[in-house]
Amino acid sequence: MKLQEADQEIYQNLLKAEFGIEKESLRVRADGYLADTKHPNIRNRGISRDFGESQVEFISGVSANLQDACVEICCLQDIVEQAIALRPTGKEYIWTYSNPPLYHGEDSIRIAEFAGVKKQKTTYREYLAQKYGKVKMLFSGVHLNYSMPQEFFGFLQKKEPRFSYKQLKSEWYVRLGDRLMSDSWLLVALTSASPVADSQFLDGLRVPPEERTSYASFRNSIYGYWNPFIPELCYTDFTSYLDSMNQYVKRKEIDSIQELYYPIRLKPAGENTLKRLAHNGINHIELRMLDLNPMCCAGVAKRDLVFIHLLTAYRTAKLLWGDGQKEFLQSDKERVMYHKIAARYSFWEENPKFKKYALGLLKEMKEFYANYEEDTKCFIPNDYNIFEVLSFEEEKILNPDKRYANQLRKQYESGYIKARMWEITGEEGEFH
């Protein structure tokens, strides 16, 4: 690829990035029911809780490689597992699946109990419980935080010197976030891993009987945790993006931008507020559509994370130097609609147009990275087997047996809760 100096520097460093992982997991008792005890008192910045007192959140630091982030999540989970295994009220376990275990009705779902200066977090959760109900709050998943390294924006500023560093960073993330929103359906279809759920939970979600075997991911489906409206955000520039979010707050449709339940968020460093975002600019992109994969201790397969990185870098290249395949989901309504449709169990078979598009995209990516690997000046993480990863995702599209949801449905066909608890505890038990 013949490029100008600044472009060449970006191209050669395209796969340099920074990552963070957030994993949510519920605590479960030995009888298969949601734990109703307090969150363990562990002094570690990487261990918190999400909506509920029983929902642990594991938060990695920022890392220059995905392997370190995955290992950190596994280590944080080990810390919690050791603590809750010794509880005087009875041994507890980490429930590593997006759909919850058994629970004693909605009233038994305990809202996270923050105190002192953090008391407002509990107040906010009480507001969410009143507005959306507690049942949907039992969903758990994985969020991947992605950011470009500082040097990327230094190189980019040589191309676009009219922007300050902070402005350039925010404007770039708006462009990239817009493009990745059109890929949201693809990531759902490739990573869905929660095809079965207990009937009580599905009753709470109001899933009709005829729909209960139709989804590979209830969390990403029409029955997931969504706003009662589809947010339509403007990606023309950073100011328009801020204004389009703020309109929902002004109309009191949401309490804050934290309440925009969107597959991808463009976030500031620290607390996600409109004021901080406007003042400090965008720091990173948060991808929120990943199901918990119970076959991986980090909650997500590293190969899937590598694919997301390769896709994001590829989209970056195409935004800078060419279009590649034209996206066919332009509006937010279309994007969110197909995000939900992609959660269906037979999505690839039911949507041949999307299957053709995805296979074409993977072919383009293979061609792009074949040329990329030939350039000896280009940085490629030493644990990346690019073509193995791209072929792995391609196989999921072509072969139903390679999909996580298909594998898990077969694994749990003898009884969802019983099978999961046996995997967690290693013991046969009487699970109701």
CSV table of N, CA and C in Angstrom, one decimal, residues 298-397:
chain,number,residue,atom,x,y,z
A,298,ALA,N,-12.6,-16.2,31.5
A,298,ALA,CA,-12.7,-14.7,31.3
A,298,ALA,C,-14.1,-14.3,30.9
A,299,GLY,N,-14.9,-15.3,30.6
A,299,GLY,CA,-16.3,-15.1,30.1
A,299,GLY,C,-16.4,-14.8,28.6
A,300,VAL,N,-15.3,-14.8,27.9
A,300,VAL,CA,-15.3,-14.6,26.5
A,300,VAL,C,-14.0,-15.3,25.9
A,301,ALA,N,-14.2,-15.9,24.8
A,301,ALA,CA,-13.1,-16.6,24.1
A,301,ALA,C,-12.1,-15.5,23.6
A,302,LYS,N,-10.8,-15.8,23.9
A,302,LYS,CA,-9.8,-14.8,23.4
A,302,LYS,C,-9.8,-14.7,21.9
A,303,ARG,N,-10.1,-15.8,21.2
A,303,ARG,CA,-10.2,-15.7,19.7
A,303,ARG,C,-11.3,-14.7,19.3
A,304,ASP,N,-12.4,-14.6,20.0
A,304,ASP,CA,-13.4,-13.7,19.7
A,304,ASP,C,-13.0,-12.3,19.9
A,305,LEU,N,-12.2,-12.0,21.0
A,305,LEU,CA,-11.7,-10.7,21.3
A,305,LEU,C,-10.7,-10.3,20.2
A,306,VAL,N,-9.8,-11.2,19.8
A,306,VAL,CA,-8.9,-10.9,18.7
A,306,VAL,C,-9.6,-10.6,17.4
A,307,PHE,N,-10.7,-11.3,17.2
A,307,PHE,CA,-11.5,-11.0,16.0
A,307,PHE,C,-12.1,-9.6,16.0
A,308,ILE,N,-12.6,-9.2,17.2
A,308,ILE,CA,-13.1,-7.8,17.4
A,308,ILE,C,-12.0,-6.8,17.1
A,309,HIS,N,-10.8,-7.1,17.6
A,309,HIS,CA,-9.7,-6.2,17.4
A,309,HIS,C,-9.3,-6.1,15.9
A,310,LEU,N,-9.3,-7.2,15.3
A,310,LEU,CA,-9.0,-7.3,13.8
A,310,LEU,C,-10.0,-6.5,13.0
A,311,LEU,N,-11.3,-6.7,13.4
A,311,LEU,CA,-12.4,-6.0,12.7
A,311,LEU,C,-12.3,-4.5,12.9
A,312,THR,N,-12.0,-4.1,14.2
A,312,THR,CA,-11.9,-2.7,14.5
A,312,THR,C,-10.8,-2.0,13.7
A,313,ALA,N,-9.6,-2.7,13.7
A,313,ALA,CA,-8.5,-2.2,12.9
A,313,ALA,C,-8.8,-2.1,11.4
A,314,TYR,N,-9.5,-3.1,10.9
A,314,TYR,CA,-9.8,-3.1,9.5
A,314,TYR,C,-10.8,-2.0,9.2
A,315,ARG,N,-11.8,-1.8,10.1
A,315,ARG,CA,-12.7,-0.6,9.9
A,315,ARG,C,-11.9,0.7,9.9
A,316,THR,N,-10.9,0.8,10.8
A,316,THR,CA,-10.1,2.0,10.9
A,316,THR,C,-9.4,2.2,9.5
A,317,ALA,N,-8.8,1.2,9.0
A,317,ALA,CA,-8.1,1.3,7.7
A,317,ALA,C,-9.0,1.7,6.6
A,318,LYS,N,-10.2,1.2,6.6
A,318,LYS,CA,-11.2,1.5,5.5
A,318,LYS,C,-11.7,2.9,5.7
A,319,LEU,N,-11.9,3.4,6.9
A,319,LEU,CA,-12.3,4.8,7.1
A,319,LEU,C,-11.3,5.7,6.6
A,320,LEU,N,-10.0,5.4,6.8
A,320,LEU,CA,-8.9,6.3,6.4
A,320,LEU,C,-8.6,6.2,4.9
A,321,TRP,N,-8.6,5.0,4.3
A,321,TRP,CA,-8.1,4.8,3.0
A,321,TRP,C,-9.0,4.1,2.0
A,322,GLY,N,-10.2,3.7,2.3
A,322,GLY,CA,-11.1,3.1,1.4
A,322,GLY,C,-12.3,2.6,2.0
A,323,ASP,N,-13.3,2.2,1.2
A,323,ASP,CA,-14.6,1.9,1.8
A,323,ASP,C,-14.8,0.4,2.1
A,324,GLY,N,-14.2,-0.5,1.3
A,324,GLY,CA,-14.5,-1.9,1.5
A,324,GLY,C,-15.9,-2.2,1.1
A,325,GLN,N,-16.5,-3.2,1.7
A,325,GLN,CA,-17.9,-3.5,1.4
A,325,GLN,C,-18.8,-2.4,2.0
A,326,LYS,N,-19.8,-2.0,1.2
A,326,LYS,CA,-20.7,-0.9,1.7
A,326,LYS,C,-21.6,-1.5,2.8
A,327,GLU,N,-21.7,-0.7,3.9
A,327,GLU,CA,-22.6,-1.2,4.9
A,327,GLU,C,-24.1,-1.0,4.4
A,328,PHE,N,-24.9,-1.9,4.9
A,328,PHE,CA,-26.3,-1.8,4.4
A,328,PHE,C,-27.3,-1.6,5.6
A,329,LEU,N,-26.7,-1.2,6.8
A,329,LEU,CA,-27.6,-0.8,7.9
A,329,LEU,C,-27.2,0.7,8.2
A,330,GLN,N,-28.0,1.6,7.8
A,330,GLN,CA,-27.6,3.0,7.9
A,330,GLN,C,-28.2,3.7,9.2
A,331,SER,N,-29.4,3.4,9.5
A,331,SER,CA,-30.1,4.1,10.6
A,331,SER,C,-29.9,3.3,11.9
A,332,ASP,N,-30.0,4.0,13.0
A,332,ASP,CA,-30.0,3.4,14.3
A,332,ASP,C,-31.1,2.4,14.5
A,333,LYS,N,-32.3,2.7,13.9
A,333,LYS,CA,-33.4,1.8,14.1
A,333,LYS,C,-33.1,0.5,13.4
A,334,GLU,N,-32.5,0.6,12.2
A,334,GLU,CA,-32.2,-0.7,11.5
A,334,GLU,C,-31.1,-1.4,12.2
A,335,ARG,N,-30.1,-0.7,12.8
A,335,ARG,CA,-29.0,-1.4,13.4
A,335,ARG,C,-29.5,-2.1,14.7
A,336,VAL,N,-30.3,-1.4,15.5
A,336,VAL,CA,-30.8,-2.1,16.7
A,336,VAL,C,-31.8,-3.2,16.4
A,337,MET,N,-32.6,-3.0,15.4
A,337,MET,CA,-33.5,-4.1,15.0
A,337,MET,C,-32.8,-5.4,14.6
A,338,TYR,N,-31.7,-5.2,13.8
A,338,TYR,CA,-31.0,-6.4,13.3
A,338,TYR,C,-30.0,-6.9,14.4
A,339,HIS,N,-29.6,-6.1,15.3
A,339,HIS,CA,-28.9,-6.6,16.5
A,339,HIS,C,-29.8,-7.6,17.3
A,340,LYS,N,-31.1,-7.3,17.4
A,340,LYS,CA,-32.0,-8.1,18.1
A,340,LYS,C,-32.3,-9.4,17.3
A,341,ILE,N,-32.4,-9.2,16.0
A,341,ILE,CA,-32.7,-10.4,15.1
A,341,ILE,C,-31.5,-11.3,15.1
A,342,ALA,N,-30.3,-10.8,15.2
A,342,ALA,CA,-29.1,-11.6,15.1
A,342,ALA,C,-29.0,-12.5,16.3
A,343,ALA,N,-29.8,-12.2,17.4
A,343,ALA,CA,-29.8,-13.1,18.6
A,343,ALA,C,-30.6,-14.3,18.4
A,344,ARG,N,-31.3,-14.5,17.3
A,344,ARG,CA,-32.1,-15.6,17.0
A,344,ARG,C,-31.2,-16.9,16.8
A,345,TYR,N,-31.7,-18.0,17.2
A,345,TYR,CA,-30.9,-19.3,17.1
A,345,TYR,C,-30.6,-19.6,15.7
A,346,SER,N,-31.4,-19.4,14.7
A,346,SER,CA,-31.2,-19.8,13.3
A,346,SER,C,-31.0,-18.5,12.5
A,347,PHE,N,-30.3,-17.5,13.0
A,347,PHE,CA,-30.1,-16.3,12.3
A,347,PHE,C,-29.5,-16.5,10.9
A,348,TRP,N,-28.4,-17.2,10.9
A,348,TRP,CA,-27.7,-17.3,9.6
A,348,TRP,C,-28.5,-18.0,8.5
A,349,GLU,N,-29.3,-19.0,8.9
A,349,GLU,CA,-30.1,-19.7,8.0
A,349,GLU,C,-31.3,-18.9,7.5
A,350,GLU,N,-31.8,-18.0,8.4
A,350,GLU,CA,-33.0,-17.2,8.2
A,350,GLU,C,-32.7,-16.0,7.4
A,351,ASN,N,-31.4,-15.6,7.3
A,351,ASN,CA,-31.0,-14.3,6.8
A,351,ASN,C,-29.9,-14.4,5.8
A,352,PRO,N,-30.1,-15.0,4.6
A,352,PRO,CA,-29.1,-15.3,3.6
A,352,PRO,C,-28.3,-14.0,3.2
A,353,LYS,N,-29.0,-12.9,3.2
A,353,LYS,CA,-28.3,-11.7,2.7
A,353,LYS,C,-27.2,-11.3,3.7
A,354,PHE,N,-27.5,-11.5,5.0
A,354,PHE,CA,-26.5,-11.2,6.0
A,354,PHE,C,-25.4,-12.2,6.0
A,355,LYS,N,-25.7,-13.4,5.8
A,355,LYS,CA,-24.7,-14.5,5.7
A,355,LYS,C,-23.7,-14.2,4.5
A,356,LYS,N,-24.3,-13.8,3.4
A,356,LYS,CA,-23.4,-13.5,2.2
A,356,LYS,C,-22.5,-12.3,2.6
A,357,TYR,N,-23.1,-11.3,3.2
A,357,TYR,CA,-22.3,-10.1,3.6
A,357,TYR,C,-21.2,-10.4,4.5
A,358,ALA,N,-21.5,-11.2,5.5
A,358,ALA,CA,-20.5,-11.6,6.5
A,358,ALA,C,-19.3,-12.4,5.9
A,359,LEU,N,-19.7,-13.4,5.1
A,359,LEU,CA,-18.6,-14.2,4.4
A,359,LEU,C,-17.8,-13.3,3.5
A,360,GLY,N,-18.4,-12.3,2.8
A,360,GLY,CA,-17.7,-11.4,2.0
A,360,GLY,C,-16.7,-10.5,2.8
A,361,LEU,N,-17.2,-10.1,3.9
A,361,LEU,CA,-16.4,-9.3,4.8
A,361,LEU,C,-15.2,-10.0,5.3
A,362,LEU,N,-15.4,-11.3,5.7
A,362,LEU,CA,-14.3,-12.1,6.2
A,362,LEU,C,-13.3,-12.4,5.1
A,363,LYS,N,-13.7,-12.5,3.8
A,363,LYS,CA,-12.9,-12.7,2.7
A,363,LYS,C,-12.0,-11.4,2.5
A,364,GLU,N,-12.7,-10.3,2.6
A,364,GLU,CA,-11.9,-9.0,2.5
A,364,GLU,C,-10.9,-8.9,3.5
A,365,MET,N,-11.2,-9.2,4.8
A,365,MET,CA,-10.3,-9.1,5.9
A,365,MET,C,-9.1,-10.1,5.7
A,366,LYS,N,-9.3,-11.3,5.2
A,366,LYS,CA,-8.2,-12.2,4.9
A,366,LYS,C,-7.3,-11.6,3.9
A,367,GLU,N,-7.8,-11.0,2.8
A,367,GLU,CA,-7.0,-10.4,1.8
A,367,GLU,C,-6.2,-9.2,2.4
A,368,PHE,N,-6.9,-8.4,3.2
A,368,PHE,CA,-6.2,-7.2,3.7
A,368,PHE,C,-5.1,-7.7,4.6
A,369,TYR,N,-5.3,-8.6,5.5
A,369,TYR,CA,-4.3,-9.0,6.5
A,369,TYR,C,-3.2,-9.9,5.8
A,370,ALA,N,-3.5,-10.5,4.7
A,370,ALA,CA,-2.4,-11.2,4.0
A,370,ALA,C,-1.4,-10.2,3.5
A,371,ASN,N,-1.9,-9.1,3.0
A,371,ASN,CA,-0.9,-8.1,2.5
A,371,ASN,C,-0.3,-7.4,3.7
A,372,TYR,N,-1.0,-7.3,4.8
A,372,TYR,CA,-0.5,-6.6,6.0
A,372,TYR,C,0.7,-7.5,6.6
A,373,GLU,N,0.5,-8.8,6.6
A,373,GLU,CA,1.6,-9.6,7.2
A,373,GLU,C,2.8,-9.6,6.3
A,374,GLU,N,2.7,-9.3,5.0
A,374,GLU,CA,3.8,-9.3,4.1
A,374,GLU,C,4.7,-8.1,4.4
A,375,ASP,N,4.2,-7.1,5.0
A,375,ASP,CA,4.9,-5.9,5.3
A,375,ASP,C,5.7,-6.1,6.6
A,376,THR,N,7.0,-6.3,6.5
A,376,THR,CA,7.8,-6.6,7.7
A,376,THR,C,7.9,-5.5,8.7
A,377,LYS,N,7.4,-4.3,8.3
A,377,LYS,CA,7.5,-3.1,9.2
A,377,LYS,C,6.2,-3.0,10.1
A,378,CYS,N,5.2,-3.8,9.7
A,378,CYS,CA,3.9,-3.7,10.4
A,378,CYS,C,4.0,-4.5,11.8
A,379,PHE,N,3.4,-3.9,12.8
A,379,PHE,CA,3.3,-4.5,14.1
A,379,PHE,C,2.1,-5.5,14.2
A,380,ILE,N,2.4,-6.7,14.5
A,380,ILE,CA,1.4,-7.7,14.8
A,380,ILE,C,1.6,-8.4,16.1
A,381,PRO,N,0.7,-8.3,17.1
A,381,PRO,CA,0.9,-9.0,18.4
A,381,PRO,C,1.4,-10.4,18.2
A,382,ASN,N,2.4,-10.8,19.0
A,382,ASN,CA,3.1,-12.1,18.7
A,382,ASN,C,2.2,-13.3,19.0
A,383,ASP,N,1.1,-13.1,19.6
A,383,ASP,CA,0.2,-14.3,19.9
A,383,ASP,C,-1.0,-14.3,19.0
A,384,TYR,N,-1.0,-13.5,17.9
A,384,TYR,CA,-2.1,-13.4,17.0
A,384,TYR,C,-1.9,-14.4,15.8
A,385,ASN,N,-2.8,-15.4,15.7
A,385,ASN,CA,-2.8,-16.2,14.5
A,385,ASN,C,-4.0,-15.7,13.7
A,386,ILE,N,-3.7,-14.7,12.9
A,386,ILE,CA,-4.8,-13.9,12.2
A,386,ILE,C,-5.7,-14.8,11.4
A,387,PHE,N,-5.2,-15.7,10.6
A,387,PHE,CA,-6.0,-16.5,9.7
A,387,PHE,C,-6.7,-17.6,10.4
A,388,GLU,N,-6.2,-18.1,11.4
A,388,GLU,CA,-6.9,-19.1,12.3
A,388,GLU,C,-8.1,-18.5,12.9
A,389,VAL,N,-8.0,-17.2,13.4
A,389,VAL,CA,-9.1,-16.5,14.0
A,389,VAL,C,-10.2,-16.2,13.0
A,390,LEU,N,-9.8,-15.7,11.8
A,390,LEU,CA,-10.8,-15.4,10.8
A,390,LEU,C,-11.5,-16.6,10.3
A,391,SER,N,-10.8,-17.7,10.1
A,391,SER,CA,-11.4,-19.0,9.7
A,391,SER,C,-12.3,-19.6,10.8
A,392,PHE,N,-11.9,-19.4,12.1
A,392,PHE,CA,-12.7,-19.8,13.2
A,392,PHE,C,-14.1,-19.1,13.2
A,393,GLU,N,-14.1,-17.8,12.9
A,393,GLU,CA,-15.4,-17.1,12.8
A,393,GLU,C,-16.2,-17.5,11.6
A,394,GLU,N,-15.5,-17.7,10.5
A,394,GLU,CA,-16.1,-18.2,9.3
A,394,GLU,C,-16.8,-19.5,9.5
A,395,GLU,N,-16.2,-20.4,10.2
A,395,GLU,CA,-16.7,-21.7,10.5
A,395,GLU,C,-18.0,-21.6,11.3
A,396,LYS,N,-18.2,-20.7,12.2
A,396,LYS,CA,-19.4,-20.5,12.9
A,396,LYS,C,-20.6,-20.2,12.0
A,397,ILE,N,-20.3,-19.4,11.0
A,397,ILE,CA,-21.3,-19.0,10.0
A,397,ILE,C,-21.8,-20.2,9.2
